[in-house]
Amino acid sequence: MQPRTPLLCVLLSQVLMLTSAEGLDCTPGFQQKVFYIDQPAEFIKDQAILNLTFSDCKGNDKLRYEVSSPYFKVNNDGSLVALRNITAVGKTLFVHARTPHAEDMAELVIVGGKDIQGSLQVVDSDRPEGSKFRLTGKGVDQEPKGIFRINENTGSVSVTRTLDRETIATYQLFVETTDVNGKTLEGPVPLEVIVIDQNDNRPIFREGPYIGHVMEGSPTGTTVMRMTAFDADDPATDNALLRYNIRQQTPDKPSPNMFYIDPEKGDIVTVVSPALLDRETLENPKYELIIEAQDMAGLDVGLTGTATATIMIDDKNDHSPKFTKKEFQATVEEGAVGVIVNLTVEDKDDPTTGAWRAAYTIINGNPGQSFEIHTNPQTNEGMLSVVKPLDYEISAFHTLLIKVENEDPLVPDVSYGPSSTATVHITVLDVNEGPVFYPDPMMVTKRENISVGSVLLTVNATDPDSLQHQTIRYSVYKDPAGWLNINPINGTVDTRAVLDRESPFVHNSVYTALFLAIDSGNPPATGTGTLLITLEDVNDNAPFIYPTVAEVCDDAKNLSVVILGASDKDLHPNTDPFKFEIHKQAVPDKVWKISKINNTHALVSLFQNLNKANYHLPIMVTDSGKPPMTNITDLRVQVCSCKNSKVDCNAAGDLHSSVTSVLLLSLFSLACL
């Protein structure tokens, strides 16, 4: 069945519904706020219902009216008329009038009207008998459900609860007619419900905190920051048209109007002269502004929101640092290091910036780089230090010229003046300094085993206190092996014991001793000198063998007994290659045999099996020194009974080590060479 468009053509237009209204109490506006109209049998199209009087007090230029029902309008002369014949409109209508300068709302109370909460009455005299209206869509049978309903008999569409444009601005509904069995006769036809915006949202500053910075001395009109508020109302209406102004400035010195805000953009700019924007003369370099945003283009009827803008007047380096006095005095003992004086300066700039922080430089009087100067970060003082000990005998007085600057460069119209330099007079105090050995350390090379009483050297110490004419005496401070003497008058060092390179007190062939030089001052001062004696090796240590005990089975098929190693405490060439021999005068021939393996090891073996017993084999080992040294050591060989994997050496004494373990030990020693 084709839809009967004449029946529902009225539903194709937009339905404008007001959800709430607030009485606006202001001088401009409607001269009468509430009107009462008796509900007639029918409102006739284009017939004047009443006259409304509105004035914005400025000529009503661009005056526009809006009616909460789409079936009425207000003509330019203020007359309210119906756009078509209609029987029911509900209990209340609202008329909204606005110009660029003012707006207001008037309420029309329909006496005798039915409460349909913004309803639309659809009438069709040609509607079939028993047919019904049905409404669907978002807000009816779709979430949010139940906002709209329709009278199935009359076609009146009503609102069940207050609408919020900021939540949902439009609803797309569908209307159709059905027969008594629910079968669609006509439609569905779309019905768009547009929620007319009301000014029910205040402007909100959402991006805080708002902190701006401007450099002191900035030109008038310098932009500091931008303040932007948000209004949830319809941006196409004046409900969300914002205007900005400064409500309060704290502090209000030197001018109560230090800043200006662009009413439309929200830009905050400076309005005072650069001379007044001087951080060093301001009562407080931080200003707090209460910024107000007002909708309705700033009209008195508009809603407002406020926020605080904090503006910091930033420092620039327009003041040079100045010493508090032209000359500073300091005293320091010779030989001492550390801070000797703190140089004080004044600077009017911000202590938290590089425009205040000082940097000091020694520009004269420091050729030996004995002095350094650093900035104390808390006080900004210059800490002058001695980093290389001063010598009273060389110079008792020093004069330094110090310059101070800022970390940041000065602005172009400011320069460093005479007060940015100062002189420091330093007096060096004489102290009794200890004698100094020269050279230090002292080094000498001698052969070990030199005769007792041999002179090694004569030490030399001088007194730095050349103006005091003091005498010096010498003594031994540390002599670990007790080998040395020193003449207390002339410093001659000789030996009182034999020097031994192999002593545990000698490290890497060097023996270390310490001596004292003591002056005759009051109190006396002491200096320490180091003597390094390099000992040359002589062949004074005979080699020795290892191991000295071995085991062998009485029926061993392998007649090897043990691998011998040799060692010598001396240095090359007084050590290996070693010569291994059996001292044949003490043992019978054709029983034992010794064979060289390498420079340090030899193999002892048998020509035949021996009976179970203990044997002593004299081994003679000779080093390569000139003259060579020889050592004879008894090798104890235990011949054991080895049966059924059991080794019995009882007849050979109390030793229980197996032949295998001895051979393994010997092979391990060989592998470590």
XYZ file of C-alpha atoms in Angstrom:
673
model
C 0.000 0.000 0.000
C 1.440 3.407 -0.998
C 1.947 5.925 1.855
C -0.606 8.687 2.009
C 1.709 11.645 2.279
C -1.040 14.243 2.843
C -1.856 12.468 6.087
C 1.624 12.898 7.594
C 3.162 15.702 5.545
C 3.279 17.873 8.607
C 5.606 15.343 10.227
C 8.266 15.954 7.561
C 9.066 19.353 9.060
C 11.334 19.838 12.054
C 9.808 19.940 15.520
C 11.541 22.402 17.831
C 11.110 21.730 21.510
C 12.153 23.792 24.499
C 13.104 21.884 27.615
C 13.451 24.632 30.148
C 13.486 28.343 30.482
C 14.753 30.753 33.055
C 13.251 34.085 33.872
C 15.763 36.738 32.963
C 15.644 39.752 35.171
C 17.148 42.696 33.319
C 16.001 46.047 32.036
C 16.167 45.131 28.344
C 13.788 42.318 27.341
C 10.068 41.568 27.227
C 7.925 44.143 28.894
C 5.667 41.323 30.066
C 7.146 37.963 31.014
C 4.022 35.762 31.357
C 0.893 35.698 29.175
C -2.309 33.717 29.773
C -4.322 32.433 26.808
C -7.600 30.558 27.015
C -7.498 27.290 25.114
C -9.769 27.813 22.082
C -11.501 25.016 20.218
C -8.892 25.518 17.510
C -6.040 27.930 16.762
C -6.720 29.368 13.296
C -3.873 29.763 10.805
C -2.439 33.345 10.517
C -4.891 34.684 13.074
C -3.156 36.894 15.683
C -3.309 35.375 19.144
C -1.566 38.152 21.126
C 1.079 40.870 20.757
C 4.520 40.655 22.421
C 6.586 43.697 23.225
C 10.395 43.308 23.343
C 13.101 45.978 23.483
C 16.901 45.776 23.727
C 16.981 49.508 24.485
C 19.093 50.037 21.353
C 16.587 49.935 18.518
C 15.949 46.163 18.249
C 18.364 45.828 15.327
C 18.425 42.232 13.981
C 15.645 41.133 16.329
C 14.784 37.430 15.995
C 12.030 35.364 17.663
C 11.894 31.622 18.305
C 8.793 29.750 19.511
C 8.998 26.442 21.356
C 6.328 24.955 19.089
C 6.997 24.672 15.336
C 3.317 25.492 14.623
C 3.566 29.106 15.764
C 5.629 32.094 14.852
C 6.061 35.727 15.977
C 5.918 38.330 13.242
C 8.240 41.335 13.162
C 5.543 43.441 14.798
C 5.444 41.069 17.789
C 2.177 39.291 16.891
C 1.962 35.580 17.699
C 0.151 33.544 15.001
C -0.425 29.868 14.205
C 1.143 28.399 11.088
C -1.805 26.001 10.586
C -5.065 25.073 12.202
C -4.303 23.126 15.379
C -6.399 22.052 18.337
C -3.983 21.244 21.166
C -0.530 22.661 21.977
C -0.046 21.714 25.629
C -0.115 23.899 28.711
C 2.890 26.144 27.997
C 4.686 27.808 25.087
C 7.905 29.808 25.219
C 8.963 32.691 23.018
C 12.668 33.518 22.835
C 13.689 36.944 21.499
C 17.276 38.100 20.910
C 19.334 40.871 19.344
C 23.111 41.396 19.370
C 22.607 43.445 22.545
C 20.006 41.542 24.595
C 17.787 38.486 24.770
C 14.812 37.412 26.872
C 12.189 34.708 27.247
C 8.423 35.044 27.598
C 6.094 32.299 28.840
C 2.650 31.664 27.329
C 0.375 29.716 29.678
C -2.514 27.963 27.853
C -5.421 28.014 30.304
C -7.374 24.791 29.840
C -4.637 23.177 27.742
C -3.615 19.591 28.328
C -0.175 18.767 29.756
C 1.524 17.140 26.757
C 4.971 18.543 27.575
C 5.812 20.003 24.239
C 3.463 17.960 22.139
C 2.651 17.866 18.453
C -0.966 17.246 17.516
C -1.434 15.416 14.221
C -5.001 15.593 12.798
C -6.186 13.794 9.678
C -9.907 13.690 8.970
C -9.306 11.069 6.266
C -7.677 8.583 8.646
C -9.359 5.136 8.389
C -11.731 4.152 11.132
C -9.915 2.321 13.967
C -6.394 3.133 12.732
C -3.716 4.025 15.275
C -0.469 5.971 15.365
C 2.830 4.284 16.240
C 6.154 6.001 17.124
C 9.616 4.349 16.946
C 13.278 5.322 17.028
C 15.982 6.539 19.429
C 14.277 7.961 22.488
C 11.236 5.707 22.101
C 12.034 2.012 21.758
C 15.789 2.543 21.474
C 18.132 3.837 24.179
C 17.546 6.178 25.792
C 14.082 4.656 25.866
C 10.832 6.293 26.908
C 11.679 9.946 26.278
C 8.961 10.400 23.637
C 5.512 8.864 23.307
C 2.588 9.253 20.940
C -1.128 9.146 21.586
C -2.152 6.283 19.316
C -5.567 7.802 18.742
C -4.815 11.512 18.380
C -1.219 11.410 17.060
C -0.053 13.777 19.818
C 3.723 13.376 20.364
C 4.841 14.306 23.871
C 8.020 14.476 25.940
C 8.105 12.543 29.186
C 11.108 14.192 30.813
C 13.426 17.170 30.453
C 15.763 17.115 27.468
C 19.419 18.106 27.515
C 20.829 19.402 24.237
C 24.397 18.932 25.503
C 23.709 15.194 25.874
C 21.654 14.619 22.696
C 20.964 17.507 20.320
C 18.643 15.767 17.845
C 16.393 12.721 17.765
C 15.392 10.877 14.593
C 11.926 9.341 15.113
C 9.573 7.519 12.759
C 5.740 7.718 12.690
C 3.394 5.287 11.007
C -0.307 4.407 11.102
C -1.543 0.869 11.641
C -4.850 -0.941 11.421
C -6.524 -2.656 14.344
C -4.343 -5.720 13.721
C -1.109 -3.725 13.917
C -0.486 -3.858 10.174
C 1.188 -0.733 8.763
C -1.176 1.391 6.714
C 1.019 4.417 6.163
C 4.698 5.292 6.797
C 7.032 5.078 8.456
C 7.697 8.799 7.986
C 10.810 10.385 9.624
C 10.225 12.911 12.375
C 13.310 14.924 13.435
C 13.191 16.480 16.880
C 15.701 19.302 17.372
C 16.357 20.374 20.962
C 16.689 24.147 21.077
C 19.653 25.255 23.116
C 19.139 27.122 26.360
C 21.940 28.995 28.073
C 22.317 26.514 30.917
C 26.100 25.978 30.863
C 28.647 28.329 32.322
C 32.012 28.889 30.647
C 34.711 26.642 32.121
C 38.496 27.075 32.096
C 39.678 23.492 31.699
C 43.417 23.783 30.968
C 44.786 25.253 34.190
C 46.910 26.034 36.021
C 47.506 29.106 33.874
C 51.045 30.415 34.318
C 52.601 32.997 32.039
C 56.006 34.644 31.872
C 57.066 38.024 30.561
C 60.551 39.497 30.572
C 61.020 42.642 32.613
C 61.308 45.789 30.500
C 59.221 44.246 27.696
C 57.573 46.741 25.325
C 53.971 47.772 25.866
C 51.670 45.338 24.111
C 53.842 42.256 24.651
C 51.699 39.103 24.645
C 52.081 37.114 27.865
C 49.690 34.179 27.456
C 46.283 33.134 26.146
C 43.290 32.180 28.293
C 40.638 30.036 26.624
C 37.376 28.889 28.214
C 34.903 26.233 27.044
C 31.110 26.531 26.948
C 29.074 23.384 26.388
C 26.152 25.289 24.852
C 25.467 25.458 21.126
C 28.504 27.101 19.480
C 26.236 28.422 16.718
C 24.400 30.611 19.228
C 25.321 33.406 21.568
C 24.927 30.924 24.401
C 28.531 29.873 23.715
C 29.868 33.205 22.408
C 32.411 34.203 25.036
C 33.957 37.489 26.031
C 36.888 37.868 28.431
C 37.807 40.526 30.973
C 40.132 40.980 33.960
C 38.136 41.133 37.186
C 41.020 41.644 39.608
C 44.803 42.160 39.675
C 46.933 41.328 42.726
C 49.080 43.217 43.646
C 47.754 46.456 42.195
C 51.145 48.245 42.227
C 52.700 50.115 40.507
C 49.514 50.275 38.422
C 46.119 48.609 38.948
C 46.027 47.953 35.209
C 49.308 46.261 34.391
C 47.694 43.947 31.845
C 44.857 43.853 29.309
C 42.998 40.850 27.918
C 41.632 40.716 24.385
C 37.884 40.218 25.001
C 37.457 37.874 22.025
C 40.761 35.968 21.776
C 41.709 35.827 25.461
C 45.270 37.085 24.842
C 46.789 38.790 27.900
C 49.202 41.617 26.994
C 51.178 44.218 28.918
C 49.815 47.772 28.949
C 52.354 49.584 31.146
C 55.570 51.152 29.955
C 58.809 49.091 30.019
C 60.101 51.311 32.816
C 57.289 50.228 35.148
C 57.866 46.575 34.269
C 61.126 46.576 36.265
C 61.481 43.436 38.333
C 63.936 45.022 40.779
C 61.521 47.839 41.676
C 58.308 45.811 41.786
C 56.712 45.006 45.118
C 56.276 41.419 43.946
C 57.439 39.962 40.603
C 54.394 37.666 40.556
C 50.920 38.887 39.588
C 47.661 37.004 39.920
C 44.782 37.956 37.632
C 41.176 36.824 38.074
C 40.009 36.244 34.497
C 36.276 36.111 33.785
C 34.699 34.523 30.718
C 31.057 35.468 30.043
C 28.791 33.944 27.423
C 26.023 35.753 25.531
C 28.828 37.838 24.004
C 29.460 39.471 27.351
C 25.922 40.727 27.991
C 24.819 41.112 31.569
C 22.411 38.213 31.123
C 25.253 35.859 30.237
C 26.652 33.205 32.536
C 30.223 33.582 33.791
C 33.192 31.436 34.780
C 36.488 32.512 36.299
C 40.075 31.293 36.535
C 43.323 32.597 37.987
C 46.194 33.533 35.725
C 49.625 33.739 37.384
C 52.092 35.977 35.560
C 55.784 35.912 36.471
C 57.971 38.898 35.655
C 61.166 37.175 34.529
C 64.531 38.671 35.227
C 66.985 39.803 32.588
C 70.598 40.608 33.304
C 70.286 44.367 33.611
C 72.472 44.695 36.731
C 76.164 43.843 36.799
C 77.663 42.209 39.935
C 79.713 44.511 42.165
C 82.304 43.678 44.815
C 81.301 44.922 48.272
C 84.787 46.438 48.648
C 87.745 47.143 46.417
C 90.388 45.304 48.477
C 90.378 42.035 50.425
C 93.045 40.702 52.826
C 94.070 37.063 53.415
C 96.794 35.185 55.304
C 97.961 31.616 54.741
C 100.705 29.439 56.204
C 103.321 28.257 53.781
C 102.741 24.691 52.718
C 98.987 24.877 53.412
C 96.200 24.505 50.827
C 92.463 25.311 50.861
C 90.121 28.323 50.957
C 91.793 31.443 52.351
C 89.140 34.151 51.800
C 85.540 34.584 50.553
C 84.966 37.527 48.212
C 81.493 39.079 48.548
C 79.488 40.692 45.733
C 76.099 42.340 45.292
C 73.720 41.776 42.367
C 70.117 43.000 42.180
C 69.028 40.382 39.657
C 66.990 37.253 40.400
C 69.034 34.866 42.629
C 67.549 31.860 40.821
C 68.917 32.830 37.416
C 72.206 33.102 35.579
C 71.710 36.874 35.666
C 72.616 36.720 39.386
C 75.031 33.807 39.563
C 78.644 35.044 39.581
C 81.652 33.715 37.710
C 85.074 34.773 39.038
C 88.369 34.983 37.164
C 91.918 35.693 38.385
C 93.211 38.110 35.766
C 96.589 38.990 37.293
C 99.086 37.814 39.932
C 98.857 34.038 39.475
C 101.695 33.011 37.096
C 102.425 29.769 38.948
C 98.734 28.796 39.065
C 98.970 28.500 42.846
C 95.490 30.000 43.311
C 92.007 29.074 42.111
C 88.664 30.734 42.668
C 85.216 29.089 42.611
C 81.678 30.359 43.194
C 79.730 29.328 46.281
C 76.355 28.354 44.729
C 74.393 29.297 47.866
C 75.939 32.688 48.688
C 77.381 33.696 45.289
C 80.682 34.465 47.062
C 84.013 33.850 45.387
C 85.985 31.226 47.327
C 89.696 31.931 46.761
C 91.843 28.842 47.414
C 95.507 27.913 47.489
C 95.936 24.778 45.355
C 99.736 24.662 45.232
C 101.555 25.193 48.569
C 103.220 28.600 48.874
C 106.850 29.030 49.960
C 107.585 31.843 52.388
C 111.261 31.771 51.435
C 110.387 32.454 47.780
C 107.694 35.099 48.319
C 106.020 36.289 51.506
C 103.389 38.398 49.703
C 101.058 37.903 46.723
C 98.635 40.334 45.075
C 95.792 39.083 42.878
C 93.392 41.010 40.668
C 89.960 39.303 40.528
C 87.161 39.951 38.013
C 83.507 38.972 38.511
C 80.894 38.507 35.779
C 77.491 36.839 35.482
C 76.847 33.469 33.888
C 74.381 35.172 31.514
C 75.478 38.071 29.302
C 74.416 41.569 30.243
C 71.736 43.334 28.225
C 73.218 45.644 25.563
C 72.732 48.899 27.486
C 74.497 47.634 30.677
C 78.263 47.051 31.082
C 80.705 45.845 33.732
C 82.116 48.797 35.657
C 85.123 49.322 37.950
C 83.253 47.710 40.862
C 83.374 44.393 39.028
C 87.087 44.003 39.881
C 88.821 43.751 43.274
C 92.343 43.293 44.617
C 93.294 40.542 47.089
C 96.451 40.973 49.221
C 97.789 37.645 50.528
C 100.394 37.363 53.309
C 102.329 34.071 53.585
C 103.232 33.062 57.156
C 106.582 31.346 57.761
C 106.442 27.894 59.397
C 109.201 25.440 60.317
C 109.236 23.084 57.357
C 110.744 19.641 57.451
C 114.003 18.933 55.597
C 113.666 17.612 52.061
C 115.686 14.683 50.693
C 117.074 15.028 47.208
C 116.598 12.999 45.222
C 113.594 11.193 46.608
C 113.466 8.278 46.191
C 117.194 7.594 46.338
C 118.318 4.560 44.311
C 121.447 2.422 44.440
C 122.417 -0.953 42.916
C 124.653 -3.438 44.808
C 125.534 -7.131 44.608
C 124.030 -9.239 47.334
C 126.400 -10.686 49.918
C 128.681 -7.632 49.929
C 130.756 -7.439 53.057
C 129.343 -5.973 56.258
C 130.288 -2.302 56.635
C 130.197 -1.569 52.931
C 129.128 2.020 52.162
C 126.009 2.189 50.004
C 125.635 5.971 49.577
C 125.452 9.299 51.391
C 121.974 10.795 51.617
C 121.386 14.524 51.210
C 118.578 16.541 52.829
C 118.235 20.332 52.845
C 116.134 22.631 55.032
C 113.642 24.816 53.109
C 113.840 27.356 55.931
C 116.912 28.931 54.436
C 116.545 32.056 56.566
C 116.664 30.164 59.871
C 120.120 28.493 59.529
C 119.173 25.152 61.125
C 121.193 21.932 61.410
C 120.022 18.497 60.275
C 120.458 15.050 61.872
C 119.679 11.699 60.218
C 118.233 8.443 61.530
C 116.842 5.153 60.239
C 113.032 5.172 60.144
C 112.169 1.796 58.563
C 114.709 -0.970 57.875
C 112.633 -4.212 57.766
C 115.590 -6.624 57.649
C 117.870 -4.596 59.960
C 120.631 -4.404 57.363
C 121.541 -0.683 57.424
C 123.202 2.057 59.477
C 123.220 5.818 58.839
C 125.654 8.396 60.147
C 123.486 10.966 61.982
C 125.763 13.843 61.016
C 126.812 13.335 57.396
C 124.112 10.851 56.234
C 126.465 8.042 55.121
C 124.599 4.731 54.818
C 126.535 1.447 55.241
C 125.651 -2.204 55.895
C 125.589 -3.883 59.274
C 124.470 -7.282 57.945
C 124.751 -9.276 54.737
C 122.324 -8.231 52.005
C 120.385 -11.210 50.682
C 118.409 -10.928 47.466
C 116.429 -14.035 48.376
C 115.223 -12.523 51.678
C 111.434 -12.263 52.149
C 111.976 -8.531 52.748
C 113.142 -8.119 49.156
C 110.526 -7.724 46.428
C 111.478 -8.073 42.762
C 115.140 -7.751 43.785
C 114.514 -4.351 45.427
C 114.914 -3.630 49.146
C 113.150 -0.502 50.505
C 114.277 1.516 53.543
C 113.127 4.877 54.939
C 115.262 7.551 56.630
C 114.439 10.654 58.651
C 116.020 14.082 58.477
C 115.274 16.184 61.592
C 116.045 19.895 61.804
C 116.941 21.889 64.934
C 113.862 24.102 64.940
C 111.531 24.613 67.882
C 109.602 22.423 67.605
C 111.780 20.379 65.267
C 110.434 19.416 61.846
C 111.013 16.080 60.165
C 111.382 15.017 56.564
C 111.255 11.448 55.217
C 113.354 9.988 52.408
C 113.090 6.626 50.630
C 116.070 4.451 49.669
C 115.590 1.753 47.001
C 118.434 -0.814 46.893
C 118.479 -3.019 43.802
C 120.306 -6.263 44.674
C 122.203 -8.088 41.934
C 122.066 -11.865 42.165
C 125.065 -14.093 42.928
C 125.036 -17.866 42.855
C 124.632 -18.377 46.578
C 121.795 -20.905 46.592
C 122.209 -24.575 45.687
C 119.362 -26.223 43.792
C 117.044 -28.729 45.508
C 114.949 -31.609 44.201
C 111.338 -32.693 44.683
C 109.788 -35.051 45.578
C 112.124 -36.820 48.038
C 109.943 -39.941 48.514
C 108.749 -42.449 45.882
C 106.984 -45.846 45.736
C 107.343 -48.749 43.289
C 105.889 -52.279 43.165
C 108.257 -55.195 43.616
C 106.864 -56.858 40.462
C 106.228 -53.696 38.406
C 106.476 -54.179 34.693
C 107.193 -50.477 34.258
C 110.527 -49.895 36.009
C 110.105 -46.094 36.110
C 110.268 -44.923 39.706
C 109.690 -41.161 39.811
C 110.062 -37.931 37.858
C 112.241 -35.485 39.789
C 112.087 -31.707 39.472
C 114.695 -29.175 40.598
C 114.412 -25.539 41.681
C 116.799 -22.744 42.644
C 116.177 -19.461 44.498
C 118.741 -17.658 42.390
C 118.112 -15.904 39.095
C 119.153 -16.913 35.632
C 121.918 -17.739 34.657
C 122.531 -19.131 38.162
C 119.686 -21.634 37.933
C 118.753 -24.125 35.152
C 119.597 -26.030 33.117
C 120.221 -28.430 35.990
C 122.439 -31.498 35.868
C 120.990 -34.624 37.587
C 123.302 -37.482 38.734
C 123.232 -40.503 41.017
C 126.006 -40.316 43.549
C 127.546 -43.576 42.438
C 129.975 -43.918 45.285
C 127.069 -44.821 47.582
C 125.001 -47.263 45.455
C 125.838 -50.291 43.259
C 125.927 -49.853 39.499
C 123.409 -51.455 37.161
C 120.463 -51.011 39.602
C 119.417 -47.348 39.296
C 119.304 -45.105 36.297
C 118.595 -41.346 35.944
C 117.673 -39.784 32.589
C 117.280 -36.067 31.720
C 113.813 -35.030 30.533
C 114.374 -31.280 30.132
C 116.321 -28.423 31.806
C 114.508 -28.851 35.105
C 113.310 -32.488 35.284
C 114.770 -36.037 35.181
C 113.397 -39.628 35.348
C 114.636 -42.121 37.952
C 114.144 -45.777 36.888
C 115.325 -49.328 37.717
C 117.251 -51.834 35.635
C 115.487 -54.687 37.469
C 112.812 -55.349 40.071
C 113.867 -55.046 43.713
C 112.742 -56.841 46.817
C 110.264 -55.220 49.153
C 112.288 -52.762 51.264
C 113.237 -49.112 51.719
C 116.097 -47.735 49.586
C 117.975 -44.451 49.897
C 119.232 -43.097 46.585
C 121.549 -40.024 46.782
C 120.653 -37.615 43.972
C 123.166 -34.913 43.085
C 121.841 -31.824 41.247
C 124.061 -28.988 39.968
C 123.019 -25.526 38.700
C 124.535 -23.509 35.827
C 126.134 -20.784 37.892
C 129.751 -19.766 37.655
C 131.022 -21.297 39.779
C 128.195 -23.846 39.943
C 126.587 -25.030 43.169
C 125.712 -28.664 43.880
C 123.297 -30.250 46.323
C 122.998 -33.967 47.243
C 119.617 -35.107 48.498
C 118.501 -38.624 49.509
C 115.591 -39.912 47.491
C 113.709 -42.460 49.640
C 112.321 -45.236 47.419
C 109.822 -47.670 48.973
C 109.482 -51.007 47.180
C 106.035 -52.393 48.049
C 104.095 -55.606 47.526
C 101.297 -55.008 45.023
C 98.898 -57.966 44.825
C 95.165 -58.123 44.098
C 95.042 -54.345 43.751
C 96.424 -53.997 47.292
C 99.647 -52.152 48.013
C 101.576 -53.338 51.090
C 104.522 -51.183 52.121
C 104.750 -52.323 55.767
C 108.187 -53.679 55.346
C 109.170 -50.393 53.803
C 108.182 -48.290 56.816
C 105.004 -46.262 57.562
C 104.611 -44.647 54.141
C 101.402 -45.615 52.303
C 101.514 -43.538 49.116
C 101.079 -45.641 45.980
C 103.509 -45.699 43.085
C 100.753 -44.408 40.869
C 100.098 -41.314 43.011
C 103.787 -40.473 43.108
C 104.092 -40.781 39.339
C 100.995 -38.623 38.871
C 102.439 -35.960 41.176
C 105.696 -36.010 39.221
C 103.911 -35.809 35.884
C 101.793 -32.905 37.191
C 104.971 -31.062 38.164
C 106.371 -31.684 34.687
C 103.186 -30.433 33.018
C 103.354 -27.159 34.956
C 106.717 -26.206 33.452
